[in-house]
Short mmCIF file of C-alpha atoms and ligand atoms in Angstrom, two decimals:
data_model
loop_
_atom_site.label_atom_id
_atom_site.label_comp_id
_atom_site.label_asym_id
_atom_site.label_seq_id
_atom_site.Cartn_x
_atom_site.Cartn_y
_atom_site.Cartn_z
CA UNK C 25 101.91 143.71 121.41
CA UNK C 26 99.61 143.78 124.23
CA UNK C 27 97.11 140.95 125.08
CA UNK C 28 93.43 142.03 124.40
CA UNK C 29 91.70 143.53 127.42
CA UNK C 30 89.65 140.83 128.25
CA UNK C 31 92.59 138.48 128.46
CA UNK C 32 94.96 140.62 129.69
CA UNK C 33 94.66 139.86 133.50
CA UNK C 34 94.67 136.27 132.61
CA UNK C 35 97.13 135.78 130.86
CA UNK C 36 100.44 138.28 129.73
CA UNK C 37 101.49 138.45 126.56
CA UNK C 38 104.30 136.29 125.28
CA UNK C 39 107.40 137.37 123.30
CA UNK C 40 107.93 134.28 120.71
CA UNK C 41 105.23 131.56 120.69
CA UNK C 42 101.82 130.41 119.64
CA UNK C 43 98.24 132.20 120.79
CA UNK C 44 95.39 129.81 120.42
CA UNK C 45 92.51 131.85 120.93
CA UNK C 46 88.82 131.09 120.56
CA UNK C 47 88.84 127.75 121.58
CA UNK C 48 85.22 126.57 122.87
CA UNK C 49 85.12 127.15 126.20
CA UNK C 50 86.40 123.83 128.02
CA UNK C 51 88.22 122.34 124.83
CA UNK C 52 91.54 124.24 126.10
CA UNK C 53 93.11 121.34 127.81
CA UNK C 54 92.30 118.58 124.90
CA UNK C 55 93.57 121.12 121.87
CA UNK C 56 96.89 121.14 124.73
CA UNK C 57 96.11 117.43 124.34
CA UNK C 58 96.20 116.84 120.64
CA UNK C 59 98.96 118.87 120.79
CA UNK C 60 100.92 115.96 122.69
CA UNK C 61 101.58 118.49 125.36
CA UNK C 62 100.87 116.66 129.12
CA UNK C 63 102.48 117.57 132.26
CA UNK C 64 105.63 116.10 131.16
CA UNK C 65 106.39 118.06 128.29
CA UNK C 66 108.42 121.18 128.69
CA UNK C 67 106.60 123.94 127.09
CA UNK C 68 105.97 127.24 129.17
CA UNK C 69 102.82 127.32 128.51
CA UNK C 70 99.35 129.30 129.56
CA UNK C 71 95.69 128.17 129.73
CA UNK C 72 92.88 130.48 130.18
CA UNK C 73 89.81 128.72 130.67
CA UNK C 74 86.09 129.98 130.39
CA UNK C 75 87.07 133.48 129.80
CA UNK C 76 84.49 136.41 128.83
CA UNK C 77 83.81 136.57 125.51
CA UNK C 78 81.90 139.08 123.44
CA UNK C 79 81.70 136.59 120.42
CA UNK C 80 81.83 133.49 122.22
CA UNK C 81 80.08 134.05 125.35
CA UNK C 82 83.01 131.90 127.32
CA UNK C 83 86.44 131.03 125.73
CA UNK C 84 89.16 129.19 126.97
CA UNK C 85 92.75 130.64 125.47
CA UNK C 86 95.84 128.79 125.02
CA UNK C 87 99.69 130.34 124.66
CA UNK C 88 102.77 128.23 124.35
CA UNK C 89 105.88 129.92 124.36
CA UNK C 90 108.89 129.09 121.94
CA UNK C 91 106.35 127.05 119.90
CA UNK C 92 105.11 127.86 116.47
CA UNK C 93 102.95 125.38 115.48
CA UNK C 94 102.49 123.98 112.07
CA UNK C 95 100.07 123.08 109.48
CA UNK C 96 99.55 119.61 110.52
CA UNK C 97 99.12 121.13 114.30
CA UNK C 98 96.81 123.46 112.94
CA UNK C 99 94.71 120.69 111.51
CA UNK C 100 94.31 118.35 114.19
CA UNK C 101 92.96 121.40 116.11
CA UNK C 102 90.22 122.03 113.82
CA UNK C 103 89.08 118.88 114.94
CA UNK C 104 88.14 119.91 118.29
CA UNK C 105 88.24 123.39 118.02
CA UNK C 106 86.81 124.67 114.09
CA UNK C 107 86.03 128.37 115.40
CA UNK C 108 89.95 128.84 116.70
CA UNK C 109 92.07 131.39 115.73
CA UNK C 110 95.71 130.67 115.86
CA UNK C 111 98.65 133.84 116.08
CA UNK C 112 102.07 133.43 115.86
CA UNK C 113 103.87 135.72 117.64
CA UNK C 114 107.52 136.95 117.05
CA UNK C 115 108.97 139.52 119.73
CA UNK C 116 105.77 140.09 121.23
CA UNK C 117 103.78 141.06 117.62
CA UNK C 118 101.97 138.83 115.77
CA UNK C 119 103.68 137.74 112.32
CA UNK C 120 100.41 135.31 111.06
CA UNK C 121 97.21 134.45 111.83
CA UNK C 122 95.75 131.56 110.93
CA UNK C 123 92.02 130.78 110.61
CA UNK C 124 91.11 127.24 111.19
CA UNK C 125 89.26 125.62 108.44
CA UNK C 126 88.43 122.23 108.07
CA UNK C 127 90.67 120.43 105.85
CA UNK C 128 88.94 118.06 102.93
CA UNK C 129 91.12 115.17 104.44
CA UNK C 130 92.66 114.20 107.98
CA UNK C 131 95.77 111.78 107.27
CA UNK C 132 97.55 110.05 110.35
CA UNK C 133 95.15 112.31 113.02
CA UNK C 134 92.21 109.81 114.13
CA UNK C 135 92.20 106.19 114.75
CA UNK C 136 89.17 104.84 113.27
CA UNK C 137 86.90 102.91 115.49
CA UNK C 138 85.88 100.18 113.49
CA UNK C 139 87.98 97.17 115.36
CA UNK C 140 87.50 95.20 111.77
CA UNK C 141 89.29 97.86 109.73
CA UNK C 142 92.52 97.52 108.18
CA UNK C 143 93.63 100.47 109.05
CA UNK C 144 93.68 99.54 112.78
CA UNK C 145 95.61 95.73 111.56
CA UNK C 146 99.62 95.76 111.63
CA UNK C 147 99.63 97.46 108.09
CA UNK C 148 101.85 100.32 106.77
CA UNK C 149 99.28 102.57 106.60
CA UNK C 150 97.97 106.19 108.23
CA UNK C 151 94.61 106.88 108.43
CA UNK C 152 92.58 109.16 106.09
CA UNK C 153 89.54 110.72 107.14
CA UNK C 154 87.17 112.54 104.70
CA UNK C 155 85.43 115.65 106.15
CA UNK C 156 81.82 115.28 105.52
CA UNK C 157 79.33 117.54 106.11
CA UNK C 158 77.48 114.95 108.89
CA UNK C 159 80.87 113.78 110.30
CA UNK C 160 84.66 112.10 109.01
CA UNK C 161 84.49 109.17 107.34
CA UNK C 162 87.16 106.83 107.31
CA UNK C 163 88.79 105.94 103.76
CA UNK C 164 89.39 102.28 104.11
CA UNK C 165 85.99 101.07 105.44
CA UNK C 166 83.45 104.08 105.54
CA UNK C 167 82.81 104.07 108.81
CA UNK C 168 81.58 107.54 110.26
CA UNK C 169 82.64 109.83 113.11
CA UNK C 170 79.75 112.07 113.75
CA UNK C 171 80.92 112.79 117.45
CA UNK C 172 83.48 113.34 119.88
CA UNK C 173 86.15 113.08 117.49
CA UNK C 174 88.45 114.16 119.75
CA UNK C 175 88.35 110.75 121.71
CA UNK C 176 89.48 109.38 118.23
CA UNK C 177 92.81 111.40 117.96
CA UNK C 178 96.07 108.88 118.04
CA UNK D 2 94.74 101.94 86.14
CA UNK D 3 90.98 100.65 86.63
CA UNK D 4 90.48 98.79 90.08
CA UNK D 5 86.96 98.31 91.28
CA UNK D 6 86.84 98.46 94.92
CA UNK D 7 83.28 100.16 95.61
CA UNK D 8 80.12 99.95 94.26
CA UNK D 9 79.48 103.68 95.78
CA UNK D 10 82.48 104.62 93.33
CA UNK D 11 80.92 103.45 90.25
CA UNK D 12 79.49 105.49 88.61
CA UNK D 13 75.80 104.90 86.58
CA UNK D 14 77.25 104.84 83.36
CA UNK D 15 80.15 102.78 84.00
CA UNK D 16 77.41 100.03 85.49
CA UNK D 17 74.99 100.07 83.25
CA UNK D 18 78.21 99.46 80.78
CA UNK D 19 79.31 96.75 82.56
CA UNK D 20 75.92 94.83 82.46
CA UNK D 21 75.46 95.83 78.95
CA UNK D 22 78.75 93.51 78.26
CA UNK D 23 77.05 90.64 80.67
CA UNK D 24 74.58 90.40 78.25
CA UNK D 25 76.52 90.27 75.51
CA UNK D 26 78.68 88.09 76.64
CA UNK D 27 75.95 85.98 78.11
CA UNK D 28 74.74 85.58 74.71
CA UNK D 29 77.75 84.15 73.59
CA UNK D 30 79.16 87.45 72.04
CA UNK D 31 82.94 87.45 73.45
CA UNK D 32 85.99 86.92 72.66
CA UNK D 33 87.74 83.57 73.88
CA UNK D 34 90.88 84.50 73.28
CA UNK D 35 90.63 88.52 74.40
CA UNK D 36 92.71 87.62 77.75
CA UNK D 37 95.29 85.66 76.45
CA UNK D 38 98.42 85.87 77.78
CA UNK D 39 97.19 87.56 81.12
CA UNK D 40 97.54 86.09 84.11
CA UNK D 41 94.59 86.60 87.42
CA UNK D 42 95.53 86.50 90.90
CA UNK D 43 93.12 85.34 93.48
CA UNK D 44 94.11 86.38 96.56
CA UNK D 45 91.34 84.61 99.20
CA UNK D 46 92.30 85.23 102.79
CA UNK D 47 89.18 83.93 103.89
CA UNK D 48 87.21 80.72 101.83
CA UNK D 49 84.44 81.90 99.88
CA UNK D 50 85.11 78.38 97.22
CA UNK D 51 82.10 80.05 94.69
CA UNK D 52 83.27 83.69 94.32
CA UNK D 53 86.87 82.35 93.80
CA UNK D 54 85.80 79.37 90.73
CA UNK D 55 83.63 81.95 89.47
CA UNK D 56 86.49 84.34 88.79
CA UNK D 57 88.81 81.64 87.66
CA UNK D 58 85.85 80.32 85.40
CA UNK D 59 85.55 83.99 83.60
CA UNK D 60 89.00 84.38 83.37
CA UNK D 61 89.63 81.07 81.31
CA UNK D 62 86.58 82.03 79.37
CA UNK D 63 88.51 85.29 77.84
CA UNK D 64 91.78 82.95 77.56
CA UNK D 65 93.49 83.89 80.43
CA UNK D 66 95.14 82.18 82.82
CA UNK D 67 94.79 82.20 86.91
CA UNK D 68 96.96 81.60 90.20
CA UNK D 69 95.90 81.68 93.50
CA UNK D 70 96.86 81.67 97.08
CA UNK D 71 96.75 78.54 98.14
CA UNK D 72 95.65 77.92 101.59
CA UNK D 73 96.35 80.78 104.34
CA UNK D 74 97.42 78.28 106.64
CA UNK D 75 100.66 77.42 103.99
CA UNK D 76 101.57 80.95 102.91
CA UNK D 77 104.12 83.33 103.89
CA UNK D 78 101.00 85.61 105.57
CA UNK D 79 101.05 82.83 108.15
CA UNK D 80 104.45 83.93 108.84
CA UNK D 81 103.01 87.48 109.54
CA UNK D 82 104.10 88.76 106.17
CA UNK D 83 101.66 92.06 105.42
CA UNK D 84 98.57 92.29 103.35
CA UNK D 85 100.70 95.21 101.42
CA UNK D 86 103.91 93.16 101.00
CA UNK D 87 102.13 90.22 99.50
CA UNK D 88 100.25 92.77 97.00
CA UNK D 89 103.41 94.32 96.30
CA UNK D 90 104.85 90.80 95.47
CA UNK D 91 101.86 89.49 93.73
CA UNK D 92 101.74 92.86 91.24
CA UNK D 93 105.16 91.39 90.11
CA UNK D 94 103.74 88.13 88.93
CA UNK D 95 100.22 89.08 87.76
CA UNK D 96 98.03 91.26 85.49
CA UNK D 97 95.70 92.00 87.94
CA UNK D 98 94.45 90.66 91.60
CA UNK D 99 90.91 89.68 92.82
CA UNK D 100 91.15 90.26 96.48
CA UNK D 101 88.99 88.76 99.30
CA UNK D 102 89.92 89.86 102.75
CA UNK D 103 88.55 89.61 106.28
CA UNK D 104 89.36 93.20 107.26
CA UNK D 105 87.03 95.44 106.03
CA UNK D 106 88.76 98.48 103.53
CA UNK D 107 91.67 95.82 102.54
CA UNK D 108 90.98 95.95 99.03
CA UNK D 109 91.30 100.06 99.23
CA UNK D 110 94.70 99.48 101.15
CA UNK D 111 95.79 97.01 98.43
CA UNK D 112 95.00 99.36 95.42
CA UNK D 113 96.87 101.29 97.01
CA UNK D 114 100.24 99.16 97.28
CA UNK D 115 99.39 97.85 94.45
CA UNK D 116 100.43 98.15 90.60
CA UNK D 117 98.59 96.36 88.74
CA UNK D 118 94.04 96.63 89.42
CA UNK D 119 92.71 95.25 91.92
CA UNK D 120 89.32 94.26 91.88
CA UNK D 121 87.07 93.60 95.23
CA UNK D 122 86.01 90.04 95.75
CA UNK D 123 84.48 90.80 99.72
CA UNK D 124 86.31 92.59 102.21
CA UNK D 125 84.67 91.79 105.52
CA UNK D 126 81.58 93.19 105.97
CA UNK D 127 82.17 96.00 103.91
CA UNK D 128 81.62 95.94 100.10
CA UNK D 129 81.67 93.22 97.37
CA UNK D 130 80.77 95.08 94.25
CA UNK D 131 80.71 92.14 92.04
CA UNK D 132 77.76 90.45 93.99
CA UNK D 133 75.69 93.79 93.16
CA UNK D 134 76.80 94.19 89.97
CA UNK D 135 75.26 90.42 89.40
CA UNK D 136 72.40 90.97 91.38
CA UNK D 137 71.43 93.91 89.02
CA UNK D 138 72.51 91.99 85.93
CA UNK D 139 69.58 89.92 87.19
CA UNK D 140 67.07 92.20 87.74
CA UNK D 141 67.90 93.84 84.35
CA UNK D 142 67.29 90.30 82.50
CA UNK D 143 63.64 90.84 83.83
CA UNK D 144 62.84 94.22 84.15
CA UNK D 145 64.30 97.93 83.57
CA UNK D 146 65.95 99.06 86.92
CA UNK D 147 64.65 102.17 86.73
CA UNK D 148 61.86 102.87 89.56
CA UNK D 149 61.33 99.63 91.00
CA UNK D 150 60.18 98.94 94.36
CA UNK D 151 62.32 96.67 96.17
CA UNK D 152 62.29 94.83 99.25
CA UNK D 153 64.83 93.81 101.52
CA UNK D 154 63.97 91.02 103.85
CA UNK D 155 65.90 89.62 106.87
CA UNK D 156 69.21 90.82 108.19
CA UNK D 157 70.04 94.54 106.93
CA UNK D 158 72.62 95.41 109.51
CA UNK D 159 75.27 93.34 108.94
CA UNK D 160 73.71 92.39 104.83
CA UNK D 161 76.38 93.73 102.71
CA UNK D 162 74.60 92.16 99.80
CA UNK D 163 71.58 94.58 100.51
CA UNK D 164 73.04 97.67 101.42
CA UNK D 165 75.43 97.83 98.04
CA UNK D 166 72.40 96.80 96.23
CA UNK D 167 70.64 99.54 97.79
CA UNK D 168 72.86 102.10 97.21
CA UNK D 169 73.20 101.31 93.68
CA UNK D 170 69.60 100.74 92.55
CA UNK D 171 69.22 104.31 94.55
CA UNK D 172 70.97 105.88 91.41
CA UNK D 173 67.63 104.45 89.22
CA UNK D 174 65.48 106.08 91.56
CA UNK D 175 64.27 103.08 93.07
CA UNK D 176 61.40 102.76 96.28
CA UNK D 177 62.88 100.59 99.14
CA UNK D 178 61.17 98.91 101.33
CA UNK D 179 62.75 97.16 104.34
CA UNK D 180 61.44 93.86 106.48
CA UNK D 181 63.49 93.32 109.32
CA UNK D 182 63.76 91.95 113.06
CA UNK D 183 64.43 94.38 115.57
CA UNK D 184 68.27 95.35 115.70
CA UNK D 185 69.33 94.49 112.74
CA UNK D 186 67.58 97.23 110.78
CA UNK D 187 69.82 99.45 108.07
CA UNK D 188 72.58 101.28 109.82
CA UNK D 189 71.91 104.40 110.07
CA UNK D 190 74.19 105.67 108.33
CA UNK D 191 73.49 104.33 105.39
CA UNK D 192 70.26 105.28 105.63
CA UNK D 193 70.79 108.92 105.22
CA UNK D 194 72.65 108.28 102.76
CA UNK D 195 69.87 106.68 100.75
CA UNK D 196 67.59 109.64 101.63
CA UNK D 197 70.74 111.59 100.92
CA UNK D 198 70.44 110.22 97.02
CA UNK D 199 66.61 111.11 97.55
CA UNK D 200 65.75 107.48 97.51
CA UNK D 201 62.55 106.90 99.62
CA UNK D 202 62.47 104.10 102.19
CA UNK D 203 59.49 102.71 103.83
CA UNK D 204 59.95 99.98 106.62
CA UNK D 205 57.29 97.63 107.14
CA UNK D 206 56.88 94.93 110.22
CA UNK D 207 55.07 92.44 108.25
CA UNK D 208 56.16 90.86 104.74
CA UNK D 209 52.51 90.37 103.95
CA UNK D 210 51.85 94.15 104.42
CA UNK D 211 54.12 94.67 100.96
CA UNK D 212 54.57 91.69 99.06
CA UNK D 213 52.25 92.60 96.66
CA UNK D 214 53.33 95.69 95.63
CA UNK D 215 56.96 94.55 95.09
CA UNK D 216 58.80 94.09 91.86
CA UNK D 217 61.81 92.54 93.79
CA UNK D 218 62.04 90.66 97.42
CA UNK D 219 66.10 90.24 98.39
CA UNK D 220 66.12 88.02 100.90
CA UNK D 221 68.92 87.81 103.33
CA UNK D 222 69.92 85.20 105.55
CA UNK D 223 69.55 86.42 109.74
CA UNK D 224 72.62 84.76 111.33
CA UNK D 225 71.86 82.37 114.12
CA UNK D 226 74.83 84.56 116.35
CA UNK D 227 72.87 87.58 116.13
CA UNK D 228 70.74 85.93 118.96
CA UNK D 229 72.01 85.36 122.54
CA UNK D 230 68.90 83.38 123.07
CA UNK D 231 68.35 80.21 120.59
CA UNK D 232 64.63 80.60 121.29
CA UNK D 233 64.60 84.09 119.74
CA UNK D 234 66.44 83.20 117.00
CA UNK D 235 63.80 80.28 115.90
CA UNK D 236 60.57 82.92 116.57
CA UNK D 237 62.57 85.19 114.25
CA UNK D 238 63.79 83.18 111.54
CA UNK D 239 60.44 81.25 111.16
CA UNK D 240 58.57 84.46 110.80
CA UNK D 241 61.07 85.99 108.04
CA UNK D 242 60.19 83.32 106.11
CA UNK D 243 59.24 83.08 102.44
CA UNK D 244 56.95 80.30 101.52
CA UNK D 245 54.32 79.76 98.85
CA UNK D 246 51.60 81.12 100.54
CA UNK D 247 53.11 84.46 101.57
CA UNK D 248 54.10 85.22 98.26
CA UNK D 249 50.78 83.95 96.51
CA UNK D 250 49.64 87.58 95.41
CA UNK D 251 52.74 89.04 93.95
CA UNK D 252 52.55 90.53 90.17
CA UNK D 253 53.21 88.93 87.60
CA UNK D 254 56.41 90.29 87.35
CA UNK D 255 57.98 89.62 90.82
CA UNK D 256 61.51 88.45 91.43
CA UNK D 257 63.04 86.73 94.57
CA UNK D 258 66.46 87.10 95.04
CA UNK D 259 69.09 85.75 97.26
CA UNK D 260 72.81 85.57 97.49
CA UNK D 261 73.18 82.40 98.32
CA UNK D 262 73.76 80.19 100.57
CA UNK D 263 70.53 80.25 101.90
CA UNK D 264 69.55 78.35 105.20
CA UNK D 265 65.97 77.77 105.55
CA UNK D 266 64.64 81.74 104.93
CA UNK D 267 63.46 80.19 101.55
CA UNK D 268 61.27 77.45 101.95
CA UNK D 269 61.55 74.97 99.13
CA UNK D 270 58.59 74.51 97.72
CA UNK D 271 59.22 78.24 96.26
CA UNK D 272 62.19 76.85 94.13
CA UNK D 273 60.07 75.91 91.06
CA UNK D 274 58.09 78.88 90.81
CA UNK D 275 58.98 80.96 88.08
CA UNK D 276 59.80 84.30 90.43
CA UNK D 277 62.71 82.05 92.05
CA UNK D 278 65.75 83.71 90.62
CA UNK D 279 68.89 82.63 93.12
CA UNK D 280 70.60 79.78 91.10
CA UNK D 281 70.20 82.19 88.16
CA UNK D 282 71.82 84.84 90.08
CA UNK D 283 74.68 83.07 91.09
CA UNK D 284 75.26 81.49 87.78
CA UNK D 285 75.34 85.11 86.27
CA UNK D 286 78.14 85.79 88.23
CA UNK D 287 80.94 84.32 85.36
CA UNK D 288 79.10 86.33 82.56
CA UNK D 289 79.34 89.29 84.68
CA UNK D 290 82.79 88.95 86.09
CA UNK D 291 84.13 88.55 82.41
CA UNK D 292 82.45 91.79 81.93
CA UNK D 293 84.08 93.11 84.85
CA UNK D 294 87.33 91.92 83.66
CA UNK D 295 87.38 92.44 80.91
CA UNK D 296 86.80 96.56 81.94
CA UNK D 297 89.75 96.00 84.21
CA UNK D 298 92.46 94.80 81.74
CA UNK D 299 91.40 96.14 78.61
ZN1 LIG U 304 88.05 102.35 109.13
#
């Protein structure tokens, strides 16, 4: 499968992998981020940043070979990223696309900034977001991330 | 299995249940033997001596029987045991746990570890559902909740008293009205959450510009280490101050609350008027936490 024409100088298609495409122009590098991948991880990977976009305006694109990511991946990148569309690719075609949609919940994703909270004591516990229509609030002691949540991601 | 943990999570019905029992109970209508055989745990991390006896009080009232902690200091959390551990533990030997915890969402965690209820007692600043669910036990003794107009005075940032009282009066379509020194308004969020409910709110400077048109003032207590500067704090606290004379033209059917303890943001004087309600309040906390128990076990 061929990369679309306005990617396609940019970036070459892959043969096995993940295309994160329609990431917000500038979020490429923290959705690599959230991803746990830094310059000492071993991915082959690809960023595209502020690319053309007829929908978007500007897009940044991501592609990580020999990577397909998973739900929980897929999650955490709705986060920063809600209007991303994730392909994964098998011998160069795509075998699924995934839309991005907010989950109802975010378990174990963002630290919640509330120093008093138990969920930030030495507890067994992950933290649980809600998804709320002005923001995530956290489960244990309601406090509310209306903005850069992506500073908040463990 | 019933824990209360939130007053957000109860739900109208189940309140005005609970204070329907209060009164009943109040009156004398219980059963002294209806916990028998039960056994309490009170769990205090932090001192709060009154919320603890007046749990222990209600419980013996229904015939049941209470342990506690101890001190901190002496227990195996000292030794860095955790808060789920010790509920874990404590589910073994009880029928159900009243928890009071510095960090705020503890009681949520522990409901979660544990198996038996678990009912909220105060977790840090964040909610303490049986202090609303007396304070409205004592508005209802006067008045119908539905519709009043309410007044918070004094600290309603860091107030948990006032902002679960708010939210749950919000379900009976109440009008609040909010007095308060600069920065320590209502959080914001909660805020929109009130106007979220469709609750109005309508912040005044003054006390004097409202007073009158209140059926309720709930005074809170502004913490001296709010203020950097001493001298602010005694401008501010002698100014959100209730005395005789500012509350000389209230109706005849005006309330002032407080959760207790108070400092000096009550003069007095005001004790023997009939609107003072705050020893009344806290004294209906046993009838209402034997109502509350008495949800939880049976
Ligand atoms: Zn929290």
């Amino acid at each position: 499968m061929k990369g679309k024409p306005e990617d396609g100088l940019l970036i070459s298609p892959i043969r096995n992998g993940t295309v994160i495409d329609h990431i917000a122009a500038g979020e490429g590098l923290p959705v690599l981020r959230i991803l746990g991948i830094t310059g000492r991880t071993t991915e082959e990977l690809s960023v595209a940043t502020n690319v053309e976009s007829r929908q978007m305006g500007k897009k940044d694109i991501v592609k990580i070979e020999n990577r397909e990511l998973v739900k929980e991946e897929v999650d955490r990148i709705s986060l920063i990223a809600p209007k991303a569309s994730i392909n994964i690719i098998r011998e160069y075609r795509v075998v699924q696309k995934i839309g991005v949609e907010i989950p109802s919940e975010v378990v174990g994703v963002i630290r919640c900034p509330n120093p008093a909270c138990i969920s930030n004591a030495n507890e067994p516990i992950r933290s649980l977001f809600a998804c709320q229509r002005r923001g995530y609030r956290c489960r244990y002691c309601d406090t509310m991330i209306t903005r850069d949540v992506g500073s908040y991601i463990v | 299995m019933h824990h209360i943990i939130s007053i957000r999570e109860v739900s109208r019905e189940e309140i005005d249940d609970i204070l329907d029992r209060a009164s009943a109970i109040d009156s004398g209508n219980f059963d002294s033997e209806a916990l028998k055989g039960k056994i309490l745990a009170n769990l205090f991390f932090e001192p709060s001596t009154r919320t603890q006896m007046s749990f222990a009080s209600a419980m013996m009232r229904l015939g049941g029987s209470v342990i506690s902690l101890g001190s901190v200091e002496a227990s195996s959390v000292a030794k860095g045991e955790t808060l789920a551990d010790t509920i874990r533990v404590v589910s073994g030997y009880a029928d159900a746990i009243v928890l009071r915890h510095p960090l705020e969402g503890a009681a949520r965690f522990a409901s979660e570890s544990a198996t038996i209820p678990v009912i909220n007692a105060g977790d840090g600043a964040g909610q303490h559902p049986s202090q609303t669910l007396l304070d409205l036990f004592t508005i209802r003794q006067s008045m119908s909740l539905e519709k009043i107009n309410i007044g918070f005075l004094g600290d309603l940032r860091y107030g948990r008293t006032a902002h679960s009282l708010a939210a749950a009066l919000s379900r009976y379509d109440a009008r609040i009205h909010t007095i308060t020194p600069k920065g320590l308004e209502l959080p914001p969020g909660l805020t929109e959450d009130l106007i979220e409910y469709g609750t109005d709110i309508v912040v005044h400077e003054h006390l004097e510009d409202v007073v009158e048109d209140l059926d309720v003032l709930y005074v809170t207590r502004i913490q001296r280490e709010r203020f950097p500067d001493p001298a602010d704090y005694a401008s501010i606290a002698s100014s959100y101050r209730v005395t005789p004379d500012v509350i000389r033209g209230v109706s005849d059917r005006f309330l002032l609350m407080h959760p207790l303890p108070r400092v000096d943001e009550i003069d007095p004087r005001v004790d023997a008027l009939p609107c003072a309600r705050y020893f009344e309040q806290s004294r209906n906390g046993v009838p209402v936490r034997m109502a509350m128990l008495q949800k939880v076990f049976l």
